[in-house]
Coordinates of C-alpha atoms in Angstrom, one line a residue:
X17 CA -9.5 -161.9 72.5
X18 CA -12.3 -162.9 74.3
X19 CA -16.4 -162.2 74.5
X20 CA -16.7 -159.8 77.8
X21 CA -19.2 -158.4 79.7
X22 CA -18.3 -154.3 80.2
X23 CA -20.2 -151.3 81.7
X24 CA -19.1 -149.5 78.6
X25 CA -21.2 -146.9 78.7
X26 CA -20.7 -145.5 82.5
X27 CA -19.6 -142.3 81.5
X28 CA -22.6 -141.6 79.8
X29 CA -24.9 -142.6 82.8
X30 CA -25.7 -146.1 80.9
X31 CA -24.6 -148.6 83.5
X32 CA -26.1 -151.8 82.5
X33 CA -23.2 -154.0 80.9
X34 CA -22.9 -155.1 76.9
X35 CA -21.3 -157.9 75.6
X36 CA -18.4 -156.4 74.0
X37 CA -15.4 -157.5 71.5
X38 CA -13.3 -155.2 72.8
X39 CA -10.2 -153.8 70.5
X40 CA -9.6 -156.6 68.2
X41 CA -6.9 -156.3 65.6
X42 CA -7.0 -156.2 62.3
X43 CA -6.5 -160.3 62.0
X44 CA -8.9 -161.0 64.2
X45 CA -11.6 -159.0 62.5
X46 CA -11.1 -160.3 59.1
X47 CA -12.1 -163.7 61.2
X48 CA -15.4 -161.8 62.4
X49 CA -16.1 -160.0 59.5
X50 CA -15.8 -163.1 57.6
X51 CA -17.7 -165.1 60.1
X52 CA -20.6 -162.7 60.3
X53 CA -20.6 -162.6 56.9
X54 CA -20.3 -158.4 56.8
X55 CA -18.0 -158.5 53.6
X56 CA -15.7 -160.2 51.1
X57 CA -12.0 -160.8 51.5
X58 CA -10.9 -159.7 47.5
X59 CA -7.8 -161.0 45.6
X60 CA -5.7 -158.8 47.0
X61 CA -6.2 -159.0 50.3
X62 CA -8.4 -156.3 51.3
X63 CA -11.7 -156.6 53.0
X64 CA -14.7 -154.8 50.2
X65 CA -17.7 -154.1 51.7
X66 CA -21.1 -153.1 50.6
X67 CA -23.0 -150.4 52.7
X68 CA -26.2 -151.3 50.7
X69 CA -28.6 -147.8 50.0
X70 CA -26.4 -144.9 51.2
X71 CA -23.3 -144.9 49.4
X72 CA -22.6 -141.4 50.9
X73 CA -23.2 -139.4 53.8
X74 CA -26.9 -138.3 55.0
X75 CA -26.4 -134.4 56.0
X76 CA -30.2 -134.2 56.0
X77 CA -30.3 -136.8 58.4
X78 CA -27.6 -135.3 61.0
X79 CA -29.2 -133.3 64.0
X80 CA -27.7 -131.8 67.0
X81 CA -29.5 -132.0 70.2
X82 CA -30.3 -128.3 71.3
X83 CA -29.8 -128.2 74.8
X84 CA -28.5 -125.2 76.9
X85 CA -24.7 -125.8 77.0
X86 CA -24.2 -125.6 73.7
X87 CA -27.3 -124.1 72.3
X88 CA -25.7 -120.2 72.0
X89 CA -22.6 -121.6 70.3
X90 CA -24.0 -123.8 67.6
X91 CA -24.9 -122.1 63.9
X92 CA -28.4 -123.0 63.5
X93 CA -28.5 -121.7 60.0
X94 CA -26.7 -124.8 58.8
X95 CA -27.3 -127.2 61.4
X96 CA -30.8 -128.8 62.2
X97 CA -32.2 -128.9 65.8
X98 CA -33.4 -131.9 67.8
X99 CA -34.8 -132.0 71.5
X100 CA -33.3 -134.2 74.4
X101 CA -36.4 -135.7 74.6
X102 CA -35.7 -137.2 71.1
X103 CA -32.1 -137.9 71.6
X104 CA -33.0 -140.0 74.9
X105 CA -36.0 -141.4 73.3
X106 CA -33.6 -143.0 70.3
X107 CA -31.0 -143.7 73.0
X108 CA -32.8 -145.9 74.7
X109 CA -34.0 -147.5 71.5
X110 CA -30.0 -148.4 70.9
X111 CA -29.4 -149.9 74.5
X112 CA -32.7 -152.6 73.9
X113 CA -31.4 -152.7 70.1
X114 CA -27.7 -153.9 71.7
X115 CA -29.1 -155.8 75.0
X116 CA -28.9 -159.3 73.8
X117 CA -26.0 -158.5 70.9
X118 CA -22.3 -158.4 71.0
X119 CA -21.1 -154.9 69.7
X120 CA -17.4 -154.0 68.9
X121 CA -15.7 -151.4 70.5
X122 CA -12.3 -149.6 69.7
X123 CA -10.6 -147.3 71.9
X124 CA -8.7 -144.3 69.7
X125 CA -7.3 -141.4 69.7
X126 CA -7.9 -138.3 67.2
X127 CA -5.1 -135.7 67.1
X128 CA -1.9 -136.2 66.6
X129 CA -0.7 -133.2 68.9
X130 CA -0.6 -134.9 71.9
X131 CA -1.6 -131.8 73.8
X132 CA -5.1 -131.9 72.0
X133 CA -5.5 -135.5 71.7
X134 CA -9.4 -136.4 72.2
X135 CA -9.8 -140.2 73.2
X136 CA -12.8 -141.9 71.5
X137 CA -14.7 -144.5 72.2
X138 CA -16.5 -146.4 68.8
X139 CA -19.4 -148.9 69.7
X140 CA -20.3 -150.1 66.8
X141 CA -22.5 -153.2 65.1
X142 CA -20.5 -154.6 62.5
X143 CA -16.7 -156.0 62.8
X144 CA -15.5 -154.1 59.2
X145 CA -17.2 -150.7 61.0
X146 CA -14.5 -151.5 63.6
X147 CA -11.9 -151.6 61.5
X148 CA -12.7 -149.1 59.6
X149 CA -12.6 -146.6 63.1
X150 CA -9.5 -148.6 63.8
X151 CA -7.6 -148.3 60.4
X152 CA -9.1 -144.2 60.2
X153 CA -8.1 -143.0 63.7
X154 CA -4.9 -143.2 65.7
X155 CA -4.7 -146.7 67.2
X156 CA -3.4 -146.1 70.9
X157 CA -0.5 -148.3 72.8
X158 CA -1.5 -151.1 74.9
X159 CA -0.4 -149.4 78.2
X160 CA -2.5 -145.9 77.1
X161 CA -5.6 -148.4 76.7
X162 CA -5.1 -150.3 80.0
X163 CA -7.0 -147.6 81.7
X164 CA -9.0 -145.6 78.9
X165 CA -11.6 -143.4 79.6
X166 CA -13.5 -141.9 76.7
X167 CA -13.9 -138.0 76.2
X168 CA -16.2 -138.8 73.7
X169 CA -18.1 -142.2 72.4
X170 CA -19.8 -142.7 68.8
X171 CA -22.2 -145.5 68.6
X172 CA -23.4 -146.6 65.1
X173 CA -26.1 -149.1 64.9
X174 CA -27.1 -149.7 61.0
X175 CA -29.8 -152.4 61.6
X176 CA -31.2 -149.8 64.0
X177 CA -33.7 -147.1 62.3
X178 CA -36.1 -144.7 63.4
X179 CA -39.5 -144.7 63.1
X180 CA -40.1 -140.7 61.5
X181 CA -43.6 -140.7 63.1
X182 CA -43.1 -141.8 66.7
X183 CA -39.5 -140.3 67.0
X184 CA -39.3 -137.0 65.7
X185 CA -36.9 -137.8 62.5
X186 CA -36.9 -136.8 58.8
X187 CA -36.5 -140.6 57.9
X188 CA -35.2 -143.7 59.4
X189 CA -31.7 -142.9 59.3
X190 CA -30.3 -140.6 62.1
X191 CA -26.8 -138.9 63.2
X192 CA -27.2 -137.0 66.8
X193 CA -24.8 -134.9 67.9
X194 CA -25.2 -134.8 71.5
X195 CA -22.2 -132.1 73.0
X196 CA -23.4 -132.6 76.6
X197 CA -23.6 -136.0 76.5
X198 CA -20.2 -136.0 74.3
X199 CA -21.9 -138.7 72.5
X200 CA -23.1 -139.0 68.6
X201 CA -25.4 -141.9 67.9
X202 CA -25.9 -143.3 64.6
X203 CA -28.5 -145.4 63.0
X204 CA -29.9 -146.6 59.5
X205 CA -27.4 -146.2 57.4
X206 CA -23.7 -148.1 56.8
X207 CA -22.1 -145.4 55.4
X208 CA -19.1 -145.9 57.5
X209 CA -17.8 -142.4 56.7
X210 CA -20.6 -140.8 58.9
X211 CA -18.3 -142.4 61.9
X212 CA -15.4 -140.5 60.7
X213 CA -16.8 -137.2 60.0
X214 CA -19.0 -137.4 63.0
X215 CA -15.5 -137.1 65.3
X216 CA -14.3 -133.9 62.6
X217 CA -17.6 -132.5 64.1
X218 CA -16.6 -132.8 67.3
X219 CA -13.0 -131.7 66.8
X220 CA -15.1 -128.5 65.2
X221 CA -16.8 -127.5 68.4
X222 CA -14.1 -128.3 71.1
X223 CA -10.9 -126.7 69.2
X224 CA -11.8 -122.6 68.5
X225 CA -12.8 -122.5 71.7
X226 CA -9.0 -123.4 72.4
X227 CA -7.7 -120.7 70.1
X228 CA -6.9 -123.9 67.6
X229 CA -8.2 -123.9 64.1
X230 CA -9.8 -127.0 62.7
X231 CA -8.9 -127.4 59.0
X232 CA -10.9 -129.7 56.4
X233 CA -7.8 -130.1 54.8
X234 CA -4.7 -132.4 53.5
X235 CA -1.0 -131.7 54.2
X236 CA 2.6 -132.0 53.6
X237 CA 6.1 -130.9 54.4
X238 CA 9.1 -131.0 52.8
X239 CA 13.0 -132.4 53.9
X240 CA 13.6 -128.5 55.2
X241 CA 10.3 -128.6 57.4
X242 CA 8.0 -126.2 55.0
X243 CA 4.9 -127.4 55.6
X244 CA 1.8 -126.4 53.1
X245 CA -1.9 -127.2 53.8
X246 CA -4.3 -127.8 50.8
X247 CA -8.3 -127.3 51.0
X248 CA -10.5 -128.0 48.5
X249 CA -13.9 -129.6 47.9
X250 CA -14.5 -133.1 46.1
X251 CA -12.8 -133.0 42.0
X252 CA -10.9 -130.3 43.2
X253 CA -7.3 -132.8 43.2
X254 CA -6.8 -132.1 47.1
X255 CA -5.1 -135.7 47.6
X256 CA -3.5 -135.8 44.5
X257 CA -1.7 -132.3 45.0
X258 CA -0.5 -132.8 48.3
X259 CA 1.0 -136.4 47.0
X260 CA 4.1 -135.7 46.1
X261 CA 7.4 -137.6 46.2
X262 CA 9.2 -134.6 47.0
X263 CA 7.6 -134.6 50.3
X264 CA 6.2 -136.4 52.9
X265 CA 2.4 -136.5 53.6
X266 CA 1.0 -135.5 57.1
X267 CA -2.4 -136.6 56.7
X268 CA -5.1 -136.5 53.7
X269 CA -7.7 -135.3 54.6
X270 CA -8.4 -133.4 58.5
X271 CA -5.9 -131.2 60.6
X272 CA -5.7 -128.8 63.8
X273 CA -3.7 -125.7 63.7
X274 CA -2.3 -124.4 67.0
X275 CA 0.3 -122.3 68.2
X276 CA 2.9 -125.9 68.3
X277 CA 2.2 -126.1 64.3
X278 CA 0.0 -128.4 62.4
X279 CA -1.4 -131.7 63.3
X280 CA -3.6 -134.7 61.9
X281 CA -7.1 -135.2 63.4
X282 CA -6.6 -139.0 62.0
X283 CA -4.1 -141.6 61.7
X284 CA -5.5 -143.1 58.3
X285 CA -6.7 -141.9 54.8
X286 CA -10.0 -142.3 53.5
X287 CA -9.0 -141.7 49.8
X288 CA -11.5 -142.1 47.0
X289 CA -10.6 -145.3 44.5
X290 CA -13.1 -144.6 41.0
X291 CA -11.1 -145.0 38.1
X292 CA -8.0 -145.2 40.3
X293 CA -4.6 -147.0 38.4
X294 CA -1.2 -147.7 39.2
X295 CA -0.2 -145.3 36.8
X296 CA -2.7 -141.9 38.0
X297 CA -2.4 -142.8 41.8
X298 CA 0.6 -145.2 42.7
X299 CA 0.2 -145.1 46.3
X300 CA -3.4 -145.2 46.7
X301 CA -3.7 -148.0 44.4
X302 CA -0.8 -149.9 46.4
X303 CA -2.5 -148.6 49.7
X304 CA -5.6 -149.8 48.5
X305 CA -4.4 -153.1 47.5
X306 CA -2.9 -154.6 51.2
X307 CA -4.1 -156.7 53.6
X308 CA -6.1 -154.7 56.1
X309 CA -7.4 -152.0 54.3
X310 CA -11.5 -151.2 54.2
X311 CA -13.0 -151.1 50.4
X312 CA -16.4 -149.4 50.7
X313 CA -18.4 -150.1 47.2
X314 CA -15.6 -151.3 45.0
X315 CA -17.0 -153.6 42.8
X316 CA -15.2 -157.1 42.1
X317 CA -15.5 -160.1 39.9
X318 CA -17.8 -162.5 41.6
X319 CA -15.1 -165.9 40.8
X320 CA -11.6 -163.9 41.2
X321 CA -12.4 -161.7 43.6
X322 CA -9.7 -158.8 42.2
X323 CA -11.7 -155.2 42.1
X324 CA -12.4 -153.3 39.6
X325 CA -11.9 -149.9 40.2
X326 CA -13.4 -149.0 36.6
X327 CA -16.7 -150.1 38.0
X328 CA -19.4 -147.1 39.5
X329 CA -22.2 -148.8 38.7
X330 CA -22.3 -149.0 43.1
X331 CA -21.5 -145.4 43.3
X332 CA -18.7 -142.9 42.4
X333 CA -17.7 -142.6 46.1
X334 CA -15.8 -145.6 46.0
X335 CA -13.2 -145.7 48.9
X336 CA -10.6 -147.1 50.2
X337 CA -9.7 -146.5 54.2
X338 CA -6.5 -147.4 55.3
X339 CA -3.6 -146.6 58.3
X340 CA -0.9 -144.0 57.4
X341 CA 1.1 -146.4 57.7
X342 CA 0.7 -147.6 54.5
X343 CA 1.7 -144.6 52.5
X344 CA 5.4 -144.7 51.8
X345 CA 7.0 -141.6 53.1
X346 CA 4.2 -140.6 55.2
X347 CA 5.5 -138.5 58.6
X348 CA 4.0 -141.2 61.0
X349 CA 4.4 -138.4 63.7
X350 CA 0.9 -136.3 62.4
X351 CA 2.7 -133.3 63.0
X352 CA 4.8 -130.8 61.8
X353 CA 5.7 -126.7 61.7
X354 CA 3.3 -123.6 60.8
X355 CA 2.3 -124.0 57.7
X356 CA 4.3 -121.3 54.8
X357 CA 1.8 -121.7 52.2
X358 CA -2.3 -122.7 52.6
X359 CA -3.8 -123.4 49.0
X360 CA -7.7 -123.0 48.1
X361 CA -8.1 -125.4 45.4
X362 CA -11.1 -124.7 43.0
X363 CA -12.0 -126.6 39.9
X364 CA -13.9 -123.5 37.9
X365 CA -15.8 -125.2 35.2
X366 CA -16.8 -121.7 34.5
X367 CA -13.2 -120.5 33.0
X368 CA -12.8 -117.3 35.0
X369 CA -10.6 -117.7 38.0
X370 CA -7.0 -117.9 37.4
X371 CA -4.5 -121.2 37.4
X372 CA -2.8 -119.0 40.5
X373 CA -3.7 -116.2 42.5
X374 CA -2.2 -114.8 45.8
X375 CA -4.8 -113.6 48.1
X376 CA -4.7 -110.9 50.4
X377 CA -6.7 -110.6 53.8
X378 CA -10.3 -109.5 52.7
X379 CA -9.9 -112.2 49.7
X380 CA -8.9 -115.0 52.1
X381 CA -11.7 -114.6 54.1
X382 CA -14.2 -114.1 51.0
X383 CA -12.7 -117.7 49.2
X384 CA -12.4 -119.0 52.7
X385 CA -16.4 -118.5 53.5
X386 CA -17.1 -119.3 49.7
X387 CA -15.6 -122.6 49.6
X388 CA -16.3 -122.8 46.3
X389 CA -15.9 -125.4 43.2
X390 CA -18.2 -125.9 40.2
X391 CA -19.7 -128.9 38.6
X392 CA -20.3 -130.0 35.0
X393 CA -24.0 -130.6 34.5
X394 CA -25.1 -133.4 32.2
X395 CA -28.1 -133.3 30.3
X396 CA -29.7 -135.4 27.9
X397 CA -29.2 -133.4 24.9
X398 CA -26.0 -132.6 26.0
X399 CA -23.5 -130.7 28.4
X400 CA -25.5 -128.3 29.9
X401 CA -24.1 -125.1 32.1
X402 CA -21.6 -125.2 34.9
X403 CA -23.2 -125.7 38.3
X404 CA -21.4 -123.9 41.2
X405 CA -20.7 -125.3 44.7
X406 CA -20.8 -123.3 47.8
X407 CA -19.3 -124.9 51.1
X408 CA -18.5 -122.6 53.7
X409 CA -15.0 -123.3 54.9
X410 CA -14.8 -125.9 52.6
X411 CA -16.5 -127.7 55.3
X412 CA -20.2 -126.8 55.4
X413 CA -21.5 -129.8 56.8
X414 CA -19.5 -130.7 59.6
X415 CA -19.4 -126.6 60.8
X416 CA -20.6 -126.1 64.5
X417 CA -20.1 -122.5 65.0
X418 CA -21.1 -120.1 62.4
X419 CA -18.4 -119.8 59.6
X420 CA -16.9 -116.3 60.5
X421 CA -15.8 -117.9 63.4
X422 CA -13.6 -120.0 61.9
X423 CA -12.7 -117.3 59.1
X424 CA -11.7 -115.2 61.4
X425 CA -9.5 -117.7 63.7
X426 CA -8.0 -118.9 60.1
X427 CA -6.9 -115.0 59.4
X428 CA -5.5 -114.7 63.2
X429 CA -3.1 -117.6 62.7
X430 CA -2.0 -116.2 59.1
X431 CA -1.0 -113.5 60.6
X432 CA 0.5 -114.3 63.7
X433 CA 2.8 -117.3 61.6
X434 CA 3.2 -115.4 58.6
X435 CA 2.0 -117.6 56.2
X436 CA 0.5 -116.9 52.8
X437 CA -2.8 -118.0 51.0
X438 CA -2.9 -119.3 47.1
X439 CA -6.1 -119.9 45.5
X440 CA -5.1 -122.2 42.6
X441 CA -7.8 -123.6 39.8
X442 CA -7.5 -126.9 38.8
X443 CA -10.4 -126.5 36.3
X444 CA -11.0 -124.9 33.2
X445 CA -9.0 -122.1 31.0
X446 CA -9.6 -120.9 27.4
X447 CA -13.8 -121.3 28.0
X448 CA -16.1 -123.0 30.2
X449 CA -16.6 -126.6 30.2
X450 CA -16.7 -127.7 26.4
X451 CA -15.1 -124.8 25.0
X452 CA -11.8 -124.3 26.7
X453 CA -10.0 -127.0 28.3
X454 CA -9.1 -128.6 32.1
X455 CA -5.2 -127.6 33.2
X456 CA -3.0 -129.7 32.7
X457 CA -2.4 -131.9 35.5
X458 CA 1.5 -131.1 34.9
X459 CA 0.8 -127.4 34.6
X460 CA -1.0 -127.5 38.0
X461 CA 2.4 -129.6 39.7
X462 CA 4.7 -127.1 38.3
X463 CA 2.5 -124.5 40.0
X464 CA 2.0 -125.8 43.4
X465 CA 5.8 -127.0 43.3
X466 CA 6.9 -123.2 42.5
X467 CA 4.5 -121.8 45.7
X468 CA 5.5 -124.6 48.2
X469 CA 9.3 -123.6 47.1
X470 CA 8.5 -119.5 48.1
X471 CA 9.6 -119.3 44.3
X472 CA 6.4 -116.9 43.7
X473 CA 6.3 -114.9 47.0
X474 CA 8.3 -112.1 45.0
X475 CA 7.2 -112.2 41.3
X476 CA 5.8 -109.4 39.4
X477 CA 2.1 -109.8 38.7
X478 CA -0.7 -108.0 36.9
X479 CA -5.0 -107.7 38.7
X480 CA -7.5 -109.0 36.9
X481 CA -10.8 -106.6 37.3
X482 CA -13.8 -109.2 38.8
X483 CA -12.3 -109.9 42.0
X484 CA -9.3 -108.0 42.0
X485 CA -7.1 -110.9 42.3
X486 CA -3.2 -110.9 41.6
X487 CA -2.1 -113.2 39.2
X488 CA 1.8 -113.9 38.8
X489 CA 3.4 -113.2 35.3
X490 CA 5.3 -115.9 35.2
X491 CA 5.7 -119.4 36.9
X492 CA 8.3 -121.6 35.9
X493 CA 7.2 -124.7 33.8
X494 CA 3.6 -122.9 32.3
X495 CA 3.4 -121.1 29.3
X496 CA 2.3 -117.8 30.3
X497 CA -0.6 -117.7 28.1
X498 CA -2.4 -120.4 30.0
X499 CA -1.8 -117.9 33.3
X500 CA -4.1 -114.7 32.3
X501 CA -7.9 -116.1 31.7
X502 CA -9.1 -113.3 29.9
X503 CA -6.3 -113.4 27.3
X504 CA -6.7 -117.4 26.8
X505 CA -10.2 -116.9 25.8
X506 CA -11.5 -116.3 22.3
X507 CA -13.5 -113.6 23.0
X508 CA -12.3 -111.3 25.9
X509 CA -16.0 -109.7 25.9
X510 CA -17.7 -112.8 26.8
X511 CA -15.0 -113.7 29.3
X512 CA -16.1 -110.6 30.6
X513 CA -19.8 -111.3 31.0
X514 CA -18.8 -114.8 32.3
X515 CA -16.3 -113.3 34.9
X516 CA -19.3 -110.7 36.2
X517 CA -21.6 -113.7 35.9
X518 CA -19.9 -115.9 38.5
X519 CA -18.6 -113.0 40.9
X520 CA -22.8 -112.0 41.5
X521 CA -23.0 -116.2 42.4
X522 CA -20.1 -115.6 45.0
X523 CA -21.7 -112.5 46.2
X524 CA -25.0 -113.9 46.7
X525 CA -23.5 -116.9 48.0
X526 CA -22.0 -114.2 50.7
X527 CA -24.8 -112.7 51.4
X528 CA -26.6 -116.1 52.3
X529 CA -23.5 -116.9 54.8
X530 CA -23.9 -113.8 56.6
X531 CA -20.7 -111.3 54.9
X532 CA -20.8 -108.6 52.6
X533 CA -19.8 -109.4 48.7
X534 CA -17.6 -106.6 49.4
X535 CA -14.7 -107.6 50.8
X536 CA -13.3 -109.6 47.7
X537 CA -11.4 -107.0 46.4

């Protein structure tokens, strides 16, 4: 592949020409990456890179440009505003920035569905940036890139930063949204995930207004075609529920739901490697151990070069980004049916919700808009109290429109497919964090396995009083002792008060998102 000259950037009014390398593959970006030297080439064959002081995503940082196409559409209340005058202020910033530098470009696709596909065009700095948009998105045919034209084009420029002062910024890192442009420009940070979840964005504000629900979510389906879709915030055992060798895995992490079924925004996984082994996570381990794949943050011994995964003295957000392609099993295809069964997954470090639940409509939309998990707090003298996590739609950051939009569009499609919702805890029973004790990782298979086979859609099951939820009597492999939280506690007082405790955080959670505490039971 050669050095080339391209008008990249007509479609966005830009028509001077960069020097482009224009979709390399993966060999020859280890050659570039190596060459520039971007990152190390590790034992097993994977390139690990560093991406120096943001080891995580920058939501402070993101903006979209409010301008009058999109302007009555966007929800304010969790988005932050920027003017045009900014956005073209920093844009033209980029173009002098990448004027007498070759940039990478890959042409992709996102969505599987190839009724919805969106093709994308990443400009970015740094050769392992462009192979992490390669190895994360859905690599096109040669004949579908002969001729591509973008619908949408993310630049990310790390060496590029803003100055707060002249251009209007919180710091000198920056993520614009730009929906009238179709453009999102990135700079001051080489968190390369910001590149991925800037096109979920995007996918966000184009889909409802298709009648297509955007899910932050992983999937699977089994050898009869029953599909089941898992959400869940970070701990909450998202990937490693919907891994199962049962059934094959659609995608990980990001899906569409339209009236033709399910389908992956990606064509790669973006799985988290901390304290990964053989053992705990076969395939990501083997996934994350090939030639090809992205490490971001993985520490490795400076002589042998072979990772250790042990290591978060970088960061806990290790990760690993890698193709489909190299999970065995996967359905390469991205799609499949409606999905029977949607899961909330919750890790309650509070011990109140149940290990199962099925929800009805109002509760859907009341765990749907709550998004919630909670988090152990450390202290210095000791474990200190839960900490709850609120993300609307288990998605907050990357939401356009406000949430009840896509509650509401969630409930339409449950309804008109029949499925059913589960919120399942992966978290605590018996106590809160350091008096009871975490499920069972085997417990919480058996569980999942019994929904995803319809073997609890008719069971006999008993409301607990908080949030009215019904909880099965029995569920083949658990012990039903570990199924009714009040009983599993000590003291069925204090569960109680805990249980009264965390339903006034959900309701004023609620009534910060716009919805009445109400509607939970």
């Amino acid at each position: 592949m050669q050095l080339e000259e391209r008008p990249v950037l007509t479609h966005l009014g830009v028509g001077n020409p960069l020097r482009v390398w224009r979709n390399l593959s993966t060999a020859e970006l280890y050659e570039h990456v190596v060459r520039n030297n971007e990152a190390a080439i590790v034992s097993t064959g994977a390139v690990s890179a560093r991406t120096g002081q943001y080891t995580g995503r920058s939501p402070r940082d993101k903006y979209f440009v409010d301008e009058p196409g999109s302007n009555g559409t966007i929800w304010w209340e969790g988005n932050q505003p920027i003017s045009t005058a900014v956005f073209d202020q920093l844009l033209d910033k980029a173009l002098d920035f990448v004027a007498n530098r070759a940039v990478y470009i890959q042409d992709l696709f996102a969505c599987a569905d190839p009724e919805q596909r969106l093709k994308v065009r990443v400009v970015t700095e740094f050769a392992w940036h462009s192979l992490f948009a390669s190895n994360l998105l859905i690599r096109p045919a040669e004949k579908d890139r002969e001729r591509f034209e973008p619908d949408f084009t993310v630049i990310s420029l790390p060496s590029l930063r803003a100055d707060p002062v002249r251009d209007g910024t919180r710091s000198e890192t920056f993520v614009l949204v730009n929906l009238a442009r179709k453009m999102v420009l990135i700079g001051g940070t080489e968190y390369a995930g910001e590149i991925k979840k800037s096109v979920f964005t995007v996918l966000n504000h184009i889909l409802p207004g298709q009648g297509i629900m955007p899910m932050h979510c992983s999937a699977n389906v089994g050898e009869d075609g029953n599909v089941a879709a898992f959400f869940g915030l970070s701990g909450t055992g998202k990937t490693t529920l919907s891994s199962d060798p049962t059934r094959r895995l659609i995608g990980d992490d990001e899906h569409g739901w339209s009236d033709r079924g399910i389908f992956n925004f990606e064509g790669g996984c973006y799985a988290k490697t901390i304290r990964i082994s053989r053992v705990s996570e076969p395939e990501i381990y083997a996934a994350a151990s090939q030639f090809g794949t992205v490490l971001e943050n993985v520490v490795f011994d400076p002589d042998s070069r072979i990772p250790d995964y042990d290591d978060g003295s970088l960061t806990e957000n290790t990760r690993a980004a890698y193709p489909m392609s190299m999970i065995p099993g996967a359905d390469l295809s991205g799609t499949g049916g409606h999905p029977a069964n949607l899961v909330f997954l919750s890790a309650d470090a509070f011990g109140v919700l149940p290990p199962v639940a099925c929800l009805s409509d109002s509760q859907v939309k009341y765990f749907f808009l709550s998004g919630y998990t909670a988090k152990v707090a450390g202290t210095e003298r000791g474990v200190g109290d839960p900490e709850p996590t609120f993300s609307a739609c288990f998605a907050a950051p990357f939401l356009v429109w406000p949430p009840s939009v896509y509650a509401d569009l969630l409930v339409e499609q449950l309804h008109r497919h029949g499925s059913r919702v589960w919120m399942i805890n992966t978290g605590w029973v018996g106590g809160p964090y350091g008096v009871g004790s975490r499920i069972s990782i085997e417990h919480t298979r058996s569980i999942v396995r019994a929904v995803v086979e319809g073997r609890l859609d008719d069971v006999e099951t008993h409301v607990e009083s908080a949030f009215g939820l019904r909880i099965p009597l029995a569920v083949p492999g658990v012990p039903s002792a570990v199924l009714n939280p009040r009983s599993a506690w000590a003291d069925a007082d204090a569960y109680d008060r805990q249980a009264q405790r965390l339903k006034a955080m959900f309701d004023e959670n609620m009534a910060r998102v716009g919805h009445s505490g109400s509607e939970a039971g």
